[in-house]
């Protein structure tokens, strides 16, 4: 069976490096994008099953990316999990309204992220 594919989109190496390692330890095939543009370039060729998405990105933010991915019929089964330092109810509500499957606030526990990813990809 092919490993599930995860795209991590975050501009902080202090987040992407350990997160990539963590996901690979859990047998996922992982790619990393540090900007929205990079994510857009990677998503069509890599076709991830799930995106771990930061909200605050340079130029194209996570909310815009989420909306763009969800509007594209090619990505209709894509799961999106926001990992964000934006913890206000209004931000979380916006993420959910745009179609996110989960919204995890930073700082997050690795166990929580792995659990959420596995639950979403099991369904």
Coordinates of C-alpha atoms in Angstrom, one line a residue:
X1 CA 0.0 0.0 0.0
X2 CA 1.3 3.5 -0.9
X3 CA 2.0 5.7 2.1
X4 CA -0.3 8.6 2.6
X5 CA 1.1 11.9 1.4
X6 CA 1.3 15.0 3.5
X7 CA 2.3 18.5 2.5
X8 CA 3.5 20.8 5.3
X9 CA 3.2 24.5 4.6
X10 CA 4.9 26.7 7.1
X11 CA 7.5 29.5 6.9
X12 CA 9.2 28.5 10.2
X13 CA 12.0 25.9 9.8
X14 CA 11.7 25.4 13.6
X15 CA 8.2 23.9 12.9
X16 CA 8.7 22.2 9.5
X17 CA 11.9 20.3 10.4
X18 CA 10.6 18.4 13.5
X19 CA 7.1 18.1 11.9
X20 CA 8.5 16.5 8.8
X21 CA 10.6 14.1 10.9
X22 CA 7.6 13.2 13.0
X23 CA 5.4 12.5 10.0
X24 CA 8.1 10.4 8.4
X25 CA 8.4 8.4 11.6
X26 CA 4.7 7.6 11.2
X27 CA 5.3 6.3 7.7
X28 CA 4.0 9.3 5.7
X29 CA 5.5 10.6 2.5
X30 CA 6.2 14.2 3.2
X31 CA 6.9 17.4 1.3
X32 CA 7.5 20.9 2.7
X33 CA 6.6 24.3 1.3
X34 CA 7.7 27.5 3.0
X35 CA 5.4 29.9 1.1
X36 CA 1.9 29.8 -0.4
X37 CA 3.4 29.9 -3.9
X38 CA 5.6 26.9 -3.2
X39 CA 2.5 25.0 -1.9
X40 CA 0.6 25.8 -5.0
X41 CA 3.5 24.6 -7.2
X42 CA 3.9 21.4 -5.2
X43 CA 0.2 20.4 -4.7
X44 CA -0.6 19.6 -8.3
X45 CA 2.5 17.3 -8.9
X46 CA 2.6 15.8 -5.4
X47 CA -1.2 15.4 -4.8
X48 CA -1.1 15.1 -1.0
X49 CA -3.8 13.4 1.0
X50 CA -3.5 16.0 3.7
X51 CA -2.0 19.5 4.2
X52 CA -0.7 20.8 7.5
X53 CA -1.2 24.5 6.9
X54 CA 0.0 27.6 8.7
X55 CA -2.3 30.6 8.5
X56 CA 0.4 33.3 8.6
X57 CA 2.5 32.9 5.5
X58 CA 4.2 35.6 3.4
X59 CA 2.2 36.8 0.4
X60 CA -0.5 34.1 0.0
X61 CA -1.9 33.2 3.5
X62 CA -3.2 29.9 4.7
X63 CA -6.8 30.9 4.5
X64 CA -6.4 31.9 0.9
X65 CA -4.6 28.6 0.2
X66 CA -7.3 26.5 1.9
X67 CA -10.0 28.2 -0.1
X68 CA -8.1 27.8 -3.3
X69 CA -7.4 24.1 -2.7
X70 CA -11.0 23.4 -1.6
X71 CA -12.4 25.1 -4.7
X72 CA -10.3 22.9 -7.0
X73 CA -12.3 19.8 -8.0
X74 CA -9.0 17.9 -8.3
X75 CA -8.5 18.3 -4.6
X76 CA -12.0 17.6 -3.4
X77 CA -10.8 14.8 -1.1
X78 CA -7.9 16.8 0.3
X79 CA -7.9 17.1 4.1
X80 CA -6.6 20.4 5.5
X81 CA -5.4 20.9 9.1
X82 CA -4.5 24.4 10.2
X83 CA -1.6 24.7 12.6
X84 CA -1.7 28.3 13.7
X85 CA -0.6 30.7 16.3
X86 CA -3.9 32.6 15.6
X87 CA -6.0 31.3 18.4
X88 CA -9.0 33.7 18.4
X89 CA -12.4 32.1 18.0
X90 CA -12.9 34.2 14.8
X91 CA -9.8 32.8 13.2
X92 CA -10.7 29.3 14.1
X93 CA -14.2 29.8 12.8
X94 CA -12.9 31.3 9.5
X95 CA -10.6 28.3 9.0
X96 CA -13.6 25.9 9.6
X97 CA -15.8 28.0 7.3
X98 CA -13.3 27.8 4.5
X99 CA -13.4 24.0 4.7
X100 CA -10.6 23.0 7.1
X101 CA -11.0 19.6 8.6
X102 CA -9.2 20.6 11.8
X103 CA -7.7 23.6 13.4
X104 CA -4.8 23.1 15.9
X105 CA -3.4 26.0 17.7
X106 CA 0.3 26.6 18.3
X107 CA 2.1 25.6 20.4
X108 CA 0.8 22.1 19.7
X109 CA 1.7 18.7 21.0
X110 CA 3.2 16.3 18.5
X111 CA 1.0 13.6 19.7
X112 CA -2.1 15.7 19.1
X113 CA -1.0 16.4 15.5
X114 CA -0.2 12.8 14.8
X115 CA -3.6 11.6 16.3
X116 CA -5.5 14.2 14.2
X117 CA -3.7 13.3 11.0
X118 CA -4.2 9.6 11.5
X119 CA -7.9 10.1 12.3
X120 CA -8.5 12.2 9.2
X121 CA -6.7 9.8 6.9
X122 CA -8.3 6.7 8.3
X123 CA -11.8 8.0 7.4

